[in-house]
Amino acid sequence: MKKLLLVRHANTKQPDFGERDFDRELLPRGEKEAPLMAKLVKDKGITIDAYISSPSMRTRQTANAWCKVFGDDKSGVIYFDYLYHAGINEYYKALETLNKKVETVAIFGHNFGITDFADQLCEEVHIDQMPTGSVFAVNVPIEKWKDVREAKNKFAFFETPKENR
């Protein structure tokens, strides 16, 4: 049984005049919430074998905060350009690149794509929106990540920073 953690980037600032959306950084609140949420997941006894992320500044910062909490090297984060404002198919595409030895993966992304992806992963759970910093987890009954699209996933948990402050 594999485990998939979907993580929306932590709270960010609004872009300054002329600043690219891609370059937006975390606010101090986001800098606190990212490790808080990582610790919450770690305290559930979960270890992470692979980190996948959009290359935007805010997702990088969030993924790096998670790596620090888990004691993992941030240089191991896999960045895919196509995850920047990705849709459902891009999330599947990223997961399908993983080696079958990877048991648990955390994937860091953006709304609205990450919410859409989370929402269709389990029949029994519907979410309207993943708030910034939130984590949606499912158990994926597959042996190889290449089979992830056909999996009948089981909801594990959904946690938000607001519920855990």
Short mmCIF file of C-alpha atoms in Angstrom, two decimals:
data_model
loop_
_atom_site.label_atom_id
_atom_site.label_comp_id
_atom_site.label_asym_id
_atom_site.label_seq_id
_atom_site.Cartn_x
_atom_site.Cartn_y
_atom_site.Cartn_z
CA MET A 1 0.00 0.00 0.00
CA LYS A 2 1.45 3.35 -1.08
CA LYS A 3 0.68 6.69 0.57
CA LEU A 4 0.14 9.96 -1.27
CA LEU A 5 0.32 13.31 0.50
CA LEU A 6 -0.95 16.34 -1.40
CA VAL A 7 0.31 19.59 0.09
CA ARG A 8 -0.83 23.00 -1.01
CA HIS A 9 1.91 25.62 -0.60
CA ALA A 10 1.78 27.58 2.64
CA ASN A 11 0.41 31.12 3.00
CA THR A 12 1.96 33.64 0.61
CA LYS A 13 2.08 37.34 0.06
CA GLN A 14 0.22 39.01 -2.75
CA PRO A 15 2.48 39.94 -5.65
CA ASP A 16 4.12 43.33 -5.58
CA PHE A 17 3.59 45.55 -8.59
CA GLY A 18 5.46 43.99 -11.49
CA GLU A 19 6.34 40.83 -9.54
CA ARG A 20 5.72 37.52 -11.26
CA ASP A 21 3.27 35.16 -9.57
CA PHE A 22 5.94 32.46 -9.88
CA ASP A 23 8.28 34.44 -7.58
CA ARG A 24 5.86 35.01 -4.70
CA GLU A 25 7.33 34.07 -1.31
CA LEU A 26 5.79 32.75 1.88
CA LEU A 27 4.54 35.21 4.46
CA PRO A 28 5.77 34.79 8.06
CA ARG A 29 2.52 32.93 8.75
CA GLY A 30 3.31 30.51 5.93
CA GLU A 31 6.85 30.09 7.21
CA LYS A 32 5.36 28.94 10.54
CA GLU A 33 2.56 26.81 9.09
CA ALA A 34 4.68 24.75 6.69
CA PRO A 35 6.81 23.13 9.41
CA LEU A 36 3.77 22.88 11.70
CA MET A 37 1.96 20.78 9.11
CA ALA A 38 5.05 18.71 8.37
CA LYS A 39 5.45 17.95 12.08
CA LEU A 40 1.79 16.99 12.31
CA VAL A 41 2.31 14.44 9.52
CA LYS A 42 5.58 13.21 11.02
CA ASP A 43 3.87 12.76 14.39
CA LYS A 44 1.43 10.37 12.67
CA GLY A 45 4.43 8.06 12.15
CA ILE A 46 4.69 8.81 8.44
CA THR A 47 8.05 8.90 6.67
CA ILE A 48 8.46 10.38 3.20
CA ASP A 49 10.45 8.62 0.49
CA ALA A 50 10.05 11.21 -2.28
CA TYR A 51 9.20 14.89 -2.60
CA ILE A 52 7.77 16.31 -5.83
CA SER A 53 7.04 19.99 -6.30
CA SER A 54 6.11 22.78 -8.62
CA PRO A 55 9.21 24.95 -9.11
CA SER A 56 7.57 28.19 -7.93
CA MET A 57 9.21 30.00 -5.02
CA ARG A 58 6.32 29.35 -2.58
CA THR A 59 6.13 25.61 -3.31
CA ARG A 60 9.92 25.33 -3.07
CA GLN A 61 9.88 27.07 0.31
CA THR A 62 7.08 24.80 1.54
CA ALA A 63 8.80 21.62 0.32
CA ASN A 64 12.10 22.75 1.86
CA ALA A 65 10.40 23.34 5.23
CA TRP A 66 8.98 19.82 5.09
CA CYS A 67 12.39 18.36 4.24
CA LYS A 68 13.89 20.11 7.24
CA VAL A 69 11.26 18.72 9.63
CA PHE A 70 11.69 15.19 8.24
CA GLY A 71 15.49 15.47 8.27
CA ASP A 72 15.70 14.98 4.51
CA ASP A 73 18.02 16.74 2.08
CA LYS A 74 16.16 19.44 0.16
CA SER A 75 18.37 18.76 -2.86
CA GLY A 76 16.39 15.55 -3.31
CA VAL A 77 13.14 17.39 -4.14
CA ILE A 78 12.04 16.64 -7.70
CA TYR A 79 10.76 19.73 -9.52
CA PHE A 80 8.54 19.53 -12.59
CA ASP A 81 7.84 22.74 -14.51
CA TYR A 82 4.46 21.38 -15.58
CA LEU A 83 3.26 21.31 -11.95
CA TYR A 84 3.12 25.11 -11.85
CA HIS A 85 -0.67 25.62 -11.91
CA ALA A 86 -1.12 22.03 -13.04
CA GLY A 87 -4.31 20.15 -13.72
CA ILE A 88 -5.23 16.61 -12.71
CA ASN A 89 -3.33 14.94 -15.55
CA GLU A 90 -0.07 16.68 -14.66
CA TYR A 91 -0.27 15.40 -11.07
CA TYR A 92 -0.76 11.87 -12.36
CA LYS A 93 2.09 12.34 -14.83
CA ALA A 94 4.44 13.36 -11.99
CA LEU A 95 3.45 10.39 -9.83
CA GLU A 96 3.92 7.96 -12.71
CA THR A 97 7.62 8.89 -12.84
CA LEU A 98 8.27 7.39 -9.40
CA ASN A 99 10.17 4.19 -8.80
CA LYS A 100 8.06 1.40 -7.31
CA LYS A 101 10.34 1.40 -4.23
CA VAL A 102 8.84 4.77 -3.21
CA GLU A 103 6.19 3.99 -0.61
CA THR A 104 5.21 7.52 0.46
CA VAL A 105 5.37 10.65 -1.65
CA ALA A 106 4.57 14.27 -0.82
CA ILE A 107 3.61 16.41 -3.79
CA PHE A 108 3.51 20.22 -3.42
CA GLY A 109 1.28 22.31 -5.64
CA HIS A 110 -1.18 25.10 -6.23
CA ASN A 111 -4.90 25.70 -6.33
CA PHE A 112 -7.05 25.03 -8.21
CA GLY A 113 -5.36 21.99 -9.64
CA ILE A 114 -4.32 20.41 -6.35
CA THR A 115 -7.87 20.68 -5.00
CA ASP A 116 -9.29 19.20 -8.19
CA PHE A 117 -6.80 16.35 -7.98
CA ALA A 118 -7.53 15.69 -4.29
CA ASP A 119 -11.25 15.82 -4.89
CA GLN A 120 -11.23 13.05 -7.48
CA LEU A 121 -8.82 10.70 -5.65
CA CYS A 122 -11.45 9.15 -3.36
CA GLU A 123 -15.11 8.46 -3.99
CA GLU A 124 -16.00 8.75 -0.31
CA VAL A 125 -14.55 12.24 0.30
CA HIS A 126 -15.34 15.56 -1.36
CA ILE A 127 -13.48 18.77 -0.59
CA ASP A 128 -14.32 22.18 -1.96
CA GLN A 129 -10.89 23.73 -1.46
CA MET A 130 -7.51 22.92 -0.01
CA PRO A 131 -6.54 25.96 2.04
CA THR A 132 -2.93 27.13 1.93
CA GLY A 133 -0.68 24.77 3.86
CA SER A 134 -3.23 21.96 4.01
CA VAL A 135 -2.47 18.26 3.55
CA PHE A 136 -4.76 15.69 1.93
CA ALA A 137 -3.62 12.07 2.27
CA VAL A 138 -4.78 8.85 0.66
CA ASN A 139 -3.67 5.24 0.78
CA VAL A 140 -3.07 3.95 -2.72
CA PRO A 141 -3.44 0.16 -3.17
CA ILE A 142 -0.85 -0.34 -5.92
CA GLU A 143 2.60 -1.85 -6.27
CA LYS A 144 3.84 0.47 -9.03
CA TRP A 145 3.15 4.19 -9.33
CA LYS A 146 2.53 3.68 -13.04
CA ASP A 147 -0.82 2.17 -11.98
CA VAL A 148 -1.92 5.17 -9.89
CA ARG A 149 -4.65 6.36 -12.30
CA GLU A 150 -6.66 3.16 -11.88
CA ALA A 151 -6.24 2.82 -8.10
CA LYS A 152 -9.24 2.71 -5.77
CA ASN A 153 -7.76 4.96 -3.11
CA LYS A 154 -8.76 5.08 0.53
CA PHE A 155 -9.00 8.40 2.34
CA ALA A 156 -6.44 8.72 5.16
CA PHE A 157 -6.78 12.30 6.47
CA PHE A 158 -7.23 15.97 5.62
CA GLU A 159 -5.54 18.54 7.86
CA THR A 160 -5.43 22.32 7.64
CA PRO A 161 -3.24 24.83 9.46
CA LYS A 162 -6.31 26.59 10.87
CA GLU A 163 -7.40 23.41 12.67
CA ASN A 164 -3.93 22.86 14.10
CA ARG A 165 -2.70 26.28 15.26
#
